Coordinates of C-alpha atoms in Angstrom, one line a residue:
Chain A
X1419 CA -86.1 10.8 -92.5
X1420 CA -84.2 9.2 -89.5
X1421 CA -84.1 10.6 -86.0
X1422 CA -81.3 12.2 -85.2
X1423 CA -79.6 11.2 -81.8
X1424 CA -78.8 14.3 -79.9
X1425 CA -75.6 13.3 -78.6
X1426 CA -75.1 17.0 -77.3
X1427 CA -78.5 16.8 -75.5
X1428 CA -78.1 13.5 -73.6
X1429 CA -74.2 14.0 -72.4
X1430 CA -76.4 16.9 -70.6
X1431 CA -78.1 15.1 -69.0
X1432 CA -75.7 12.4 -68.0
X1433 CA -73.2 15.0 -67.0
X1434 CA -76.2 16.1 -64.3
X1435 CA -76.5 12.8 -63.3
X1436 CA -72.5 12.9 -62.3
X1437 CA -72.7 16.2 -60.8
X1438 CA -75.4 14.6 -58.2
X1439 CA -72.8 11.4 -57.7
X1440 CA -69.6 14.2 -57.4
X1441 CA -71.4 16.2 -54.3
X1442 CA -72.3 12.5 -52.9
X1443 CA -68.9 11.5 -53.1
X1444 CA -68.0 15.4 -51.4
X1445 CA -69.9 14.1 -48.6
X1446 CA -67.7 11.8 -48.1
X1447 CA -64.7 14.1 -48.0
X1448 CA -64.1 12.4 -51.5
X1449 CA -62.9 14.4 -54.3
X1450 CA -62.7 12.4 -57.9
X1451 CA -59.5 13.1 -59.2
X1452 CA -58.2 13.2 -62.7
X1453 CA -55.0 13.3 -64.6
X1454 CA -54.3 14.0 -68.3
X1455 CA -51.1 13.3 -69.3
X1456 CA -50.1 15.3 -72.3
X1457 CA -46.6 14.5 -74.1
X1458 CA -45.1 17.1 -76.7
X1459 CA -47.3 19.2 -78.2
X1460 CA -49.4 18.1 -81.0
X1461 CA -52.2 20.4 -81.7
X1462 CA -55.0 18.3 -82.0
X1463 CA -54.1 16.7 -78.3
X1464 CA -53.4 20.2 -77.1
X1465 CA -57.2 20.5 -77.6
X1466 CA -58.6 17.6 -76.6
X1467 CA -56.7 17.9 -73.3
X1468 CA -57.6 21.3 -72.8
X1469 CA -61.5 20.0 -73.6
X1470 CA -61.4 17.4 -70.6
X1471 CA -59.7 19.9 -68.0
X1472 CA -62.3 22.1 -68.4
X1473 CA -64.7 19.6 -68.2
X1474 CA -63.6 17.7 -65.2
X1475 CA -63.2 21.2 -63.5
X1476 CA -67.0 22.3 -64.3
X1477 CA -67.8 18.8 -63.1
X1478 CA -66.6 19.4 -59.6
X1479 CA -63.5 17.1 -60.1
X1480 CA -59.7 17.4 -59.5
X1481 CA -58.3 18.3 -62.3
X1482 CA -54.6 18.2 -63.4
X1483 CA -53.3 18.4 -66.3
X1484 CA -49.1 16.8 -66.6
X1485 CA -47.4 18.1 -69.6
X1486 CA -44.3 16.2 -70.6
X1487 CA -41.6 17.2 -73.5
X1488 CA -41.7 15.4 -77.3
X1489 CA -38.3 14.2 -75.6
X1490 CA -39.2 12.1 -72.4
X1491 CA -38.2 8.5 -73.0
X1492 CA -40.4 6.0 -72.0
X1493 CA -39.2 4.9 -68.9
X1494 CA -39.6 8.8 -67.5
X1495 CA -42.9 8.5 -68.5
X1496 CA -43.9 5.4 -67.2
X1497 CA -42.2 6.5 -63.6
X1498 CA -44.8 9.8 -63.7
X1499 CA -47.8 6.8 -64.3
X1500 CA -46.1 5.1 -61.8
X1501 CA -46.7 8.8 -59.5
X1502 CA -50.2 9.3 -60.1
X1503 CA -50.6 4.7 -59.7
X1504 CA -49.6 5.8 -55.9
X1505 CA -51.2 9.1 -55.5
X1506 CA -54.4 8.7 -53.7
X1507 CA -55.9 11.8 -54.1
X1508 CA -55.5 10.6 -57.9
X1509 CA -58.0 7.8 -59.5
X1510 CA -58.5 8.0 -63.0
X1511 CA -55.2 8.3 -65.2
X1512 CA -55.5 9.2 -68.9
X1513 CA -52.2 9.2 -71.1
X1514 CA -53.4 11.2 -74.2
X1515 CA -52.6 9.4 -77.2
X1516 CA -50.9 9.6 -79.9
X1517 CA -47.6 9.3 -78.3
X1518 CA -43.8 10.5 -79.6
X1519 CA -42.1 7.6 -81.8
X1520 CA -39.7 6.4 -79.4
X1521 CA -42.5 5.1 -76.5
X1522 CA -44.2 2.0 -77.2
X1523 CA -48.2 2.5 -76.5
X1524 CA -48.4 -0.8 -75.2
X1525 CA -46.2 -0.3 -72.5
X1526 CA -47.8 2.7 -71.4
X1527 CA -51.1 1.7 -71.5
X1528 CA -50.0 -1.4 -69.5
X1529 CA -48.1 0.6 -66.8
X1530 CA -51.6 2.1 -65.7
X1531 CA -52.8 0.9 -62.4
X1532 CA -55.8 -0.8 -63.8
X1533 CA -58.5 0.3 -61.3
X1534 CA -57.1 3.8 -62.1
X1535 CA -57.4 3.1 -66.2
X1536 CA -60.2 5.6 -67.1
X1537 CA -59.7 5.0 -70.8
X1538 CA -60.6 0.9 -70.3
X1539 CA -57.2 0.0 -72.5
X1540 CA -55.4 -1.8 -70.1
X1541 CA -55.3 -5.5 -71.0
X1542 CA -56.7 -6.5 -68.1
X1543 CA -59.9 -5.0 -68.6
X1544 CA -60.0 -5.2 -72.0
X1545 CA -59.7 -9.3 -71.5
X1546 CA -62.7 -8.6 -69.0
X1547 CA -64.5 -6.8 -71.4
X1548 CA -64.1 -9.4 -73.6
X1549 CA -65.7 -12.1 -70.9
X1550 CA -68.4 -10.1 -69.8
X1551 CA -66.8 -9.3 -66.4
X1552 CA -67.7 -5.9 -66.4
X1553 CA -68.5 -5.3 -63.0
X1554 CA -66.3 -2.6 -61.6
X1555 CA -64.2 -2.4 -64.7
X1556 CA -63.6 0.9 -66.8
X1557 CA -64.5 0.4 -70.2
X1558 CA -63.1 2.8 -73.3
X1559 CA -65.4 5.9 -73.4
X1560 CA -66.3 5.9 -76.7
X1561 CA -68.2 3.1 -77.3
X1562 CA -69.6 3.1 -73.7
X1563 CA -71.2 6.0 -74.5
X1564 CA -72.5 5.0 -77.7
X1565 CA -74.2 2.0 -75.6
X1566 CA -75.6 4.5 -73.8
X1567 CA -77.2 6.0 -76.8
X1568 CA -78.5 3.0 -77.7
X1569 CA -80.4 3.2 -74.2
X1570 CA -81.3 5.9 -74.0
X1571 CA -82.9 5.9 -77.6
X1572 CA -84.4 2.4 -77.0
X1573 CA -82.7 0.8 -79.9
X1574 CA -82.5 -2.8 -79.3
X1575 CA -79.0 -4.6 -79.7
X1576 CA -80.3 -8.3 -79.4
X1577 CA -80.0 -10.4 -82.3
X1578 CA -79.5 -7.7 -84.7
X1579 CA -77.2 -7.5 -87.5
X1580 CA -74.2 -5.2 -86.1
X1581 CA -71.3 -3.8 -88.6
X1582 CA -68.5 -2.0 -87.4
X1583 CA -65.7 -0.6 -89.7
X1584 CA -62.6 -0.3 -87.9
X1585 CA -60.6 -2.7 -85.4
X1586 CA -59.2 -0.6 -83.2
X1587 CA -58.3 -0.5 -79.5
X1588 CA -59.9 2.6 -78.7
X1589 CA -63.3 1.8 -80.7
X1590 CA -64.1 -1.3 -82.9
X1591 CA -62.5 -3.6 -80.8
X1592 CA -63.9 -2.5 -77.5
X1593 CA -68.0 -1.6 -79.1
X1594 CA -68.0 -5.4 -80.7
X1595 CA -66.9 -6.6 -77.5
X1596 CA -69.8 -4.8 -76.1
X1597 CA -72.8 -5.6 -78.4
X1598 CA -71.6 -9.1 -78.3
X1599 CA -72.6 -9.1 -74.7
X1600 CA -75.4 -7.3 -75.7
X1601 CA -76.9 -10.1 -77.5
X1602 CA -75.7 -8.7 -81.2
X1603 CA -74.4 -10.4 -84.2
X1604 CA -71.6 -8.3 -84.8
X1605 CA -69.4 -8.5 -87.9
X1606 CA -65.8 -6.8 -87.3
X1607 CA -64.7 -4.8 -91.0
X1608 CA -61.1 -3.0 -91.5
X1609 CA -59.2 -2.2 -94.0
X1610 CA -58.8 -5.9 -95.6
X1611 CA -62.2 -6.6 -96.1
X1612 CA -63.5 -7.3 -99.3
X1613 CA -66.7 -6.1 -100.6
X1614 CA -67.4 -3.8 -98.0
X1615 CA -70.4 -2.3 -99.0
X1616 CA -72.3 -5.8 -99.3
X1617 CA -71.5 -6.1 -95.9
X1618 CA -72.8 -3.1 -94.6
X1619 CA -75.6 -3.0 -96.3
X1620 CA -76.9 -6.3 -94.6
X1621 CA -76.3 -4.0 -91.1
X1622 CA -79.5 -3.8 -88.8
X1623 CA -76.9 -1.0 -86.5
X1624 CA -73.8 0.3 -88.7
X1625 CA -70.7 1.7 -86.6
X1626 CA -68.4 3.7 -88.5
X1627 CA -64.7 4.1 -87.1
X1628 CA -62.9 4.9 -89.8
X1629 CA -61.6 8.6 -89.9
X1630 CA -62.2 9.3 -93.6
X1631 CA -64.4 11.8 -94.6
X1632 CA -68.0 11.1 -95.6
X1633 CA -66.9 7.2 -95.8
X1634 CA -70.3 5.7 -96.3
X1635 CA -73.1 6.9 -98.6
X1636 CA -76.8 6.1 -98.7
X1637 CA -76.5 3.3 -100.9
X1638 CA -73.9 1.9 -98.5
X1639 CA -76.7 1.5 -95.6
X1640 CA -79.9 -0.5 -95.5
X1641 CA -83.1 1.1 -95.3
X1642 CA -84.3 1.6 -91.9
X1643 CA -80.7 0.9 -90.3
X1644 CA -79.3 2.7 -87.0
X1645 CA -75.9 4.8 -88.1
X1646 CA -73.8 6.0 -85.6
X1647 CA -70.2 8.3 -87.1
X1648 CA -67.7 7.9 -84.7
X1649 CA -65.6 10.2 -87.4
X1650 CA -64.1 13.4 -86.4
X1651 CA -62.6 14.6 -89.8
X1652 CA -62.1 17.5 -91.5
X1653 CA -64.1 17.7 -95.5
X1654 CA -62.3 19.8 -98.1
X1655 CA -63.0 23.2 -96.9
X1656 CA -62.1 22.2 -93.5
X1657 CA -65.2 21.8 -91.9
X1658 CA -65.5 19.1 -88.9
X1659 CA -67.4 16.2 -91.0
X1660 CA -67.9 12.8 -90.0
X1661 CA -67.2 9.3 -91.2
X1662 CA -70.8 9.4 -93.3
X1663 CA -72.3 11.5 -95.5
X1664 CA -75.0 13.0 -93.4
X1665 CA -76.6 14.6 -95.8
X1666 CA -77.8 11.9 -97.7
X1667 CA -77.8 9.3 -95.0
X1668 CA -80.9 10.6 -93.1
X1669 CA -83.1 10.2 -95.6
X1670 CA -82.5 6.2 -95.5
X1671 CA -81.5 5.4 -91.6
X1672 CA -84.2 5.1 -89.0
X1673 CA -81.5 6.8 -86.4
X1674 CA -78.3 8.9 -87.2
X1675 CA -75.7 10.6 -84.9
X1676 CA -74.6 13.9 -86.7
X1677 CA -71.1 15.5 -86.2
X1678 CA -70.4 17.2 -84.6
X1679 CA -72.9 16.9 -81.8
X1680 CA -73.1 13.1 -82.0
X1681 CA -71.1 10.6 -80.6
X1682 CA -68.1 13.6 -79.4
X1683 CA -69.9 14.4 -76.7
X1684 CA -70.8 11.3 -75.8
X1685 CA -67.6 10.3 -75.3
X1686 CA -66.1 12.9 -72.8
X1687 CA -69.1 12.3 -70.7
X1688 CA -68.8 9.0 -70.0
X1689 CA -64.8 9.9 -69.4
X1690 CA -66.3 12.3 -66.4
X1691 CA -69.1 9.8 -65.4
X1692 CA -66.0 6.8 -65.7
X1693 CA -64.1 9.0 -63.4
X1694 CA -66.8 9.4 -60.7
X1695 CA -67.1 5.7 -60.9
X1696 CA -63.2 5.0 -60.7
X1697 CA -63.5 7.4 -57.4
X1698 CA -66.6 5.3 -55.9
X1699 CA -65.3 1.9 -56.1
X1700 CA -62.2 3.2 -54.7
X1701 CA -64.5 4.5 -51.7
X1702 CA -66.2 1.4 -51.6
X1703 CA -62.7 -0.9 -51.2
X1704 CA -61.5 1.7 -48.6
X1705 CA -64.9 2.0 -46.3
Chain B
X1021 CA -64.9 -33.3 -102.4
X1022 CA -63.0 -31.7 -99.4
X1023 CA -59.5 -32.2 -98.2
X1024 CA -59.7 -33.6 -95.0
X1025 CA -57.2 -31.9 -92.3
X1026 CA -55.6 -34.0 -90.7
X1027 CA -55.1 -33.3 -87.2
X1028 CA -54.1 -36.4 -85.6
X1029 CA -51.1 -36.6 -88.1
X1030 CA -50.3 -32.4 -88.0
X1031 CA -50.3 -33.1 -83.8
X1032 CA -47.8 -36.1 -84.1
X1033 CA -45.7 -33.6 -86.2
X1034 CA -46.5 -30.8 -83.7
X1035 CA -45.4 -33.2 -80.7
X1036 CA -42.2 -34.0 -82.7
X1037 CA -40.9 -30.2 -82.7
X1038 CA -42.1 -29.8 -78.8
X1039 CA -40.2 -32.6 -77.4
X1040 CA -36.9 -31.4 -79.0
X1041 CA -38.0 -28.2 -76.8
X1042 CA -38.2 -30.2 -74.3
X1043 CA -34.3 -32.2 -74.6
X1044 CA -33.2 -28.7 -75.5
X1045 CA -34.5 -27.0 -71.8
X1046 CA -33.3 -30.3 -70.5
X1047 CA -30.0 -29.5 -71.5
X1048 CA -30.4 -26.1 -68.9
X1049 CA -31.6 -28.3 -66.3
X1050 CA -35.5 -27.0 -66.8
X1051 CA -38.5 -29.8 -67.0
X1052 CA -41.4 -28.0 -67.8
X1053 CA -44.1 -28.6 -65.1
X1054 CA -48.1 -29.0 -65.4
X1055 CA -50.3 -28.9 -62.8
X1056 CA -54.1 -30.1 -63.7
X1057 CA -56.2 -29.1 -60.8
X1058 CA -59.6 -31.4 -61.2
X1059 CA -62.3 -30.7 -58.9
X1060 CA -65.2 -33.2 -58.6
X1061 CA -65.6 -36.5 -60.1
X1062 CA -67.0 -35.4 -63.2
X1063 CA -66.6 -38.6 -65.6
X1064 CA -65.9 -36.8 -68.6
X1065 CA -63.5 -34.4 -67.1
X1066 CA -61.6 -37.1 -65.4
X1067 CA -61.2 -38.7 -69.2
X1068 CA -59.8 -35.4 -70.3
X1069 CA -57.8 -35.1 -67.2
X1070 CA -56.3 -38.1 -67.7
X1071 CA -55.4 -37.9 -71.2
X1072 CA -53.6 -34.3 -70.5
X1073 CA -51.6 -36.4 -68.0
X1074 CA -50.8 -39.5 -69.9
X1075 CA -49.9 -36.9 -73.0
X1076 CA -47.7 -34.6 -71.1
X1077 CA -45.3 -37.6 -69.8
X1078 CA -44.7 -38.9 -72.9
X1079 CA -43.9 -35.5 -73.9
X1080 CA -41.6 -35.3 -71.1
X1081 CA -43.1 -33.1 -68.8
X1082 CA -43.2 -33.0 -65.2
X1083 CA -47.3 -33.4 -65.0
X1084 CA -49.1 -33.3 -61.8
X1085 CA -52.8 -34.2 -61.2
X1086 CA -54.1 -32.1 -58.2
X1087 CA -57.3 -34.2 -57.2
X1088 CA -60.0 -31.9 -55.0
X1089 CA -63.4 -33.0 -53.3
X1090 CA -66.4 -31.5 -55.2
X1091 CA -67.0 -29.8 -52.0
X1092 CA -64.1 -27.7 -52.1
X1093 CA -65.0 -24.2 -50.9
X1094 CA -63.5 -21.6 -53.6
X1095 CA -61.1 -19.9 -51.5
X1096 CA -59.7 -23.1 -50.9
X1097 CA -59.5 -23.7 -54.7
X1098 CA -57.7 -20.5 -54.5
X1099 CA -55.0 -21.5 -52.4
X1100 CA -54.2 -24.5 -53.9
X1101 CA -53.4 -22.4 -57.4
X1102 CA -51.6 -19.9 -55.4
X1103 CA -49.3 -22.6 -53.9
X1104 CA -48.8 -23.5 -57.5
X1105 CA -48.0 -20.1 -58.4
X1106 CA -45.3 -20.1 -56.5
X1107 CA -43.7 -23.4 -57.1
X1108 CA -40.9 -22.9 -59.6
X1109 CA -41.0 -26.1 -60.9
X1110 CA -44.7 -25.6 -62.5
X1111 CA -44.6 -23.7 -65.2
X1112 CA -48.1 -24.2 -66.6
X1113 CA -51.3 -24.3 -64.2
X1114 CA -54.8 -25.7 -65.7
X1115 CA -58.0 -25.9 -64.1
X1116 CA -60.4 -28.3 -65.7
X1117 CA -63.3 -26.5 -66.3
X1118 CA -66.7 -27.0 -65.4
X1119 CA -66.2 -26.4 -61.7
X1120 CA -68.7 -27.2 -58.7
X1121 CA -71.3 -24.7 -58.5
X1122 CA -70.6 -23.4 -55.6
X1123 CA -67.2 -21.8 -57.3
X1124 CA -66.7 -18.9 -59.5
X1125 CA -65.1 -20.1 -62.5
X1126 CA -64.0 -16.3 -63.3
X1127 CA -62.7 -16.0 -60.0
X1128 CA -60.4 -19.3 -59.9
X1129 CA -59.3 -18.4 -64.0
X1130 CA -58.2 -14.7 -62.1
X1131 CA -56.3 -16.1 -59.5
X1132 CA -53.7 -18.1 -61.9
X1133 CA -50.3 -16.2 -62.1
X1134 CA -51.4 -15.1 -66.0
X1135 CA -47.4 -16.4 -66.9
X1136 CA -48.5 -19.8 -66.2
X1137 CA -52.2 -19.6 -67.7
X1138 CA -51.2 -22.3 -70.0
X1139 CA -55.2 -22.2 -71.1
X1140 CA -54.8 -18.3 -72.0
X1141 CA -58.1 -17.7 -69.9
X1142 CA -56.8 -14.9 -67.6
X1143 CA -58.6 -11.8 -68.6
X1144 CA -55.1 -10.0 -68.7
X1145 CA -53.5 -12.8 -71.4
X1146 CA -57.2 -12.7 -73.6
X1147 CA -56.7 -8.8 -73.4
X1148 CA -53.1 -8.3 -75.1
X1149 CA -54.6 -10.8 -78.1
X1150 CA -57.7 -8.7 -78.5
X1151 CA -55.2 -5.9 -78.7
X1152 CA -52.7 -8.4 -80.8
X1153 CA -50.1 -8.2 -78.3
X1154 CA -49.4 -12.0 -78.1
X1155 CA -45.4 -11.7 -77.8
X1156 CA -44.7 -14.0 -74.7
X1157 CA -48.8 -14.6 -74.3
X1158 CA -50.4 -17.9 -73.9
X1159 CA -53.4 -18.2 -76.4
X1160 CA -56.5 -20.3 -76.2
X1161 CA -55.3 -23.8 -77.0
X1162 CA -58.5 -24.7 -79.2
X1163 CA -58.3 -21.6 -81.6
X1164 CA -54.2 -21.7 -81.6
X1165 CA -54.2 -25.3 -82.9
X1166 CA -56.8 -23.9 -85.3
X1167 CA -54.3 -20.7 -86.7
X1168 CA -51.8 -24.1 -86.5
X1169 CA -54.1 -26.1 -89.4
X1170 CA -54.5 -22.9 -91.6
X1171 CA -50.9 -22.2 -91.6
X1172 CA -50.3 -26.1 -92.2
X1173 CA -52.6 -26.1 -95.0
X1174 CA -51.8 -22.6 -96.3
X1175 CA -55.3 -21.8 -96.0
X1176 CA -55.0 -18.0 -96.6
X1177 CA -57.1 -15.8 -94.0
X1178 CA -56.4 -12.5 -95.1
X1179 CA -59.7 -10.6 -96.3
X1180 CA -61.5 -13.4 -95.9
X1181 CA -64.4 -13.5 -95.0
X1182 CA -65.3 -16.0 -92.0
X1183 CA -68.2 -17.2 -89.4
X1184 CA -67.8 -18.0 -85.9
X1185 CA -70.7 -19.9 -84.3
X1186 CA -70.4 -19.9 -80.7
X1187 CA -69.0 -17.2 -78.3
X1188 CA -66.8 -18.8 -75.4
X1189 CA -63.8 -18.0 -73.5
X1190 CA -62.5 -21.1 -74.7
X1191 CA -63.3 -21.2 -78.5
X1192 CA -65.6 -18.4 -80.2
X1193 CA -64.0 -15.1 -78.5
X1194 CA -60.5 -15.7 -78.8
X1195 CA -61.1 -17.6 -82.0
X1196 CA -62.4 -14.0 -83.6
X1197 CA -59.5 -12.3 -82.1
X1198 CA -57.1 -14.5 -83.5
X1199 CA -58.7 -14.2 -87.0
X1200 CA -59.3 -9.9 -86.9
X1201 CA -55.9 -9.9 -86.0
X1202 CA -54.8 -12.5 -88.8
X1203 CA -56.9 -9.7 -91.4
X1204 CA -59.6 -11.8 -91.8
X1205 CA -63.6 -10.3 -91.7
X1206 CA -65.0 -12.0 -88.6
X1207 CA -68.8 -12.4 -87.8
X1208 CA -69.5 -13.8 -84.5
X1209 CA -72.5 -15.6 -84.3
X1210 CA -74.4 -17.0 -81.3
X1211 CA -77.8 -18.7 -79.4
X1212 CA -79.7 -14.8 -80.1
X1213 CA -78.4 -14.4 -84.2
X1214 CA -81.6 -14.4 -86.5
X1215 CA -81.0 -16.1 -90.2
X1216 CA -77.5 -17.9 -89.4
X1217 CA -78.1 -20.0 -92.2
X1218 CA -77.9 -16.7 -94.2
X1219 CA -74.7 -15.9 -93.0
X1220 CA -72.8 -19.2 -93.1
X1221 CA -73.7 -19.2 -96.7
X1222 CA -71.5 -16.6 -96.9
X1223 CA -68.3 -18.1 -94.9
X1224 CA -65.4 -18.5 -97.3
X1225 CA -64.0 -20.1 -93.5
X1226 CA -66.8 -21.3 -90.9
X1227 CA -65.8 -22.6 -87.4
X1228 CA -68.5 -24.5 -85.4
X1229 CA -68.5 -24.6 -81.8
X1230 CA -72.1 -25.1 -80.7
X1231 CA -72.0 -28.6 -78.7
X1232 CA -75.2 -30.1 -81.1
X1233 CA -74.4 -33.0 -82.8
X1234 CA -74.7 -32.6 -87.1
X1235 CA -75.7 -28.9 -86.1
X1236 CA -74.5 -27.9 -90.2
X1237 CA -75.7 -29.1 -92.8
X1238 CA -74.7 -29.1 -96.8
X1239 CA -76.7 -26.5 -97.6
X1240 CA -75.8 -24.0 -94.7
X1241 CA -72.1 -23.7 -96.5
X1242 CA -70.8 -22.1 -99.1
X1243 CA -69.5 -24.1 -102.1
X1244 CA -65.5 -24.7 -101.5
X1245 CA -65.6 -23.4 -98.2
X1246 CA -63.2 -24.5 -95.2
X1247 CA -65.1 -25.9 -92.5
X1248 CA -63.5 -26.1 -89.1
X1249 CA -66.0 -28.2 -86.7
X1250 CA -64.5 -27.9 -82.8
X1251 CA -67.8 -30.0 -81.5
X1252 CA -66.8 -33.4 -79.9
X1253 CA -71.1 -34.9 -79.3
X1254 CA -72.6 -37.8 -79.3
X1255 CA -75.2 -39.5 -81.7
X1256 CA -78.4 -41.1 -81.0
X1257 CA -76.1 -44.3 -81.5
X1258 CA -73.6 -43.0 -78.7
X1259 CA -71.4 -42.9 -81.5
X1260 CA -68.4 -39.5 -81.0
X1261 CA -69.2 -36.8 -83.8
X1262 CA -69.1 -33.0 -84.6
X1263 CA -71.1 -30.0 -85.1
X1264 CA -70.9 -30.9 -88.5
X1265 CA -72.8 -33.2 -90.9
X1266 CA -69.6 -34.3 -92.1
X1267 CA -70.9 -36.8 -94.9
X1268 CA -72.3 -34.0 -96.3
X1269 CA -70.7 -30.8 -96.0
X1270 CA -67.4 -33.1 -97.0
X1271 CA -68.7 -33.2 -100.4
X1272 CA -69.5 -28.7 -100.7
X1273 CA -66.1 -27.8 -98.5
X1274 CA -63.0 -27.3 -99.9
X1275 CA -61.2 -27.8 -96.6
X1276 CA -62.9 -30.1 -93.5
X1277 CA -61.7 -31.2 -90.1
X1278 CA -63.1 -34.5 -89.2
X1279 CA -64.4 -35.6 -85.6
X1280 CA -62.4 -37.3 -84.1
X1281 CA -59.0 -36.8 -85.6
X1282 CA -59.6 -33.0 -86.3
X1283 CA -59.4 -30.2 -83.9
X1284 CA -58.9 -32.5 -80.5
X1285 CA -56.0 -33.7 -81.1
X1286 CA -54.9 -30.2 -82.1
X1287 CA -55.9 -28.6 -78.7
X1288 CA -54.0 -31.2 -76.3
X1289 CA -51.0 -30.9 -79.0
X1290 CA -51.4 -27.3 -78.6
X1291 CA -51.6 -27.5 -74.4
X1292 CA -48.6 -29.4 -74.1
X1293 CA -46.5 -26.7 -77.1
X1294 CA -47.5 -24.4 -74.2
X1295 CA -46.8 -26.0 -71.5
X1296 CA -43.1 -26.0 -73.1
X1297 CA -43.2 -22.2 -74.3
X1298 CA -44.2 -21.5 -70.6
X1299 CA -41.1 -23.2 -69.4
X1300 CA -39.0 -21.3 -72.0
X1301 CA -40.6 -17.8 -71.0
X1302 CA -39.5 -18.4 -67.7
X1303 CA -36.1 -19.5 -68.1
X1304 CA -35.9 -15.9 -70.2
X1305 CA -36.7 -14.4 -67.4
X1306 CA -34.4 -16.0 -65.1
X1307 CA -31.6 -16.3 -67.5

């Protein structure tokens, strides 16, 4: 029976450990300020954005939140980064994503000031990232705070066998980035990859980034493996699920993060403790 | 018994297609510029230095050599590459790597204008490939002349599964970016994997960039694989060879690149395809 990573549990006590940074900062006249830039009004972002106001605000932090119309083009857009880029009492910038069809991502994501990038997907610190510059670089959220897990759960990283399903921007790409650094053999998996399940089988840590409902099964894992579900689906009756079957799962992994409960709160943690930091080495170029 | 890639001859073509580039920018009154900055009087990196120059003017090129004392302090080393960001008529600056110790090799690669980072080391250019933004990007020359043999060879990379062995800025890391974003199953392997042997086995495509001399053997590859060896070492006899026991291995691959003629030639070929695009970028920009 694995042990179950209480992701709710240690984002706790993280989030304590910000507050502490927050009223040091407040002695300094310093107020970390965030900005969540919400365009149209897709439900699921309506909620995530609403989830990180509130949490900035019991945090201690400046909170705003910009809502933009589904119609903005994307130079309007980019001029409001280009706002909050220049606004001092402003130092982490988060452009909730998805956006509308007619702005390009990229663009976006580029025209953030990269010391003010809170969600780590600027190029610039991606390619640092990637180089094991990290000092005084934002990194994405997610998979920072599932390194933080690992830590915090003294699971070791260095030459183990590392899967992770899914290349994205916001997840694989950034966590294989990470545990590469970290010393791990790390095997990238998408949606081309034959013979999946041979592959993660073979995983010492398996990261799942997929978004499809109860994805991988017990025979899918190797006995005594570290699972982390960075899913956030809904199963048939509309229940949050994750990306692996839970159920089964535990009685084969060593360690498992459950969802909900798991790597969620994780993640909007290390988005508060990111924006502390993004406020403290702003201090630190200024003083 | 393998084919053996040819690089030397796929370069000659390469060179062929990049100095019609080069009569064409003519014709708009643009000679595409290389500075090499070489610090020190390391022997090796003089050879390499030297060939880059030799290559670039029979390409056509405006090609500077920037000679520095290995005493150079690094802000110094800084200005020099500042003075050649702003000289118009370099359109490609390269720093010969290693530098003195007394310099920050992550520092100097930052302080290149990323548009003329004809070595694709700037954290910002090695950012947009992770994220497979490479319109108007330079890209590692060493894994670009690589994707250049597998198109050459129509070696398919999609779903495949393939090994890295080594983890650089300048090979393993934007090697495996190149090949996720290509569709292929990447495994990045390093100094701290466990069992590599286990997982070359398993390489329908493995690229070797340790630096150790006959570091593969027949029996660490698969049967028909393609084997991509990047090593340029020398043998107990002095002798110039690869990573790869190519006697061997020739005999299991489907595919091999031999040392010398294999991936070297590819690189410079690749530099001075750069060099040119660099120019062309530019004049975009300007036109």
């Amino acid at each position: 029976m694995a042990t179950i990573i209480d992701g709710k549990a240690l984002a706790a006590k993280l989030d304590e450990a910000t507050r502490k940074r927050v009223k040091q900062l407040a002695e300094h006249g310093i107020i970390p300020g965030l900005v969540v830039v919400l365009v149209g009004d897709d439900l699921a972002s309506q909620i995530y954005v609403r989830n990180k106001e509130r949490r900035a605000k019991k945090m201690g932090l400046h909170s705003i939140v910009r809502k933009l119309p589904a119609t903005i083009t994307e130079a309007e857009l980019i001029q409001v980064i280009q706002e909050y880029n220049e606004d001092t009492s402003i130092h982490a910038i988060l452009v909730q994503l998805p956006l509308p069809a007619q702005i390009n991502e990229f663009h976006v994501t580029t025209a953030i000031d990269p010391k003010k990038d809170v969600d780590g997907f600027h190029p610039v610190n991606l390619g640092k990232l990637l180089v094991n510059k990290t000092d005084r670089t934002p990194i994405a959220c997610t998979p920072q705070g599932i390194m933080t897990m690992f830590k915090a759960y003294h699971i070791p990283l260095d030459g183990k066998r590392v899967v992770v399903i899914g290349r994205s921007t916001i997840v694989g790409k950034p966590m294989a980035a990470l545990l590469i650094n970290a010393n791990a053999t790390v095997t990238i998996t998408h949606s081309h990859t034959h013979h999946l399940a041979q592959l993660t089988r073979e995983a010492d840590i398996l990261i799942v980034a997929v978004g499809i409902a109860h994805f991988v099964h017990a025979t899918d894992v190797k006995p005594g493996a570290v699972v982390i579900d960075v899913g956030m689906d809904r199963d048939e009756k509309g229940k949050l699920v994750g990306d692996v079957d839970f159920t089964t799962v535990q009685d084969r992994a060593s360690y498992i993060t459950p969802v909900p409960k798991g790597v969620g709160p994780m993640t909007i943690t290390t988005l508060m403790a990111q924006t502390v930091a993004l406020a403290e080495w702003s201090g630190e170029e200024n003083g």
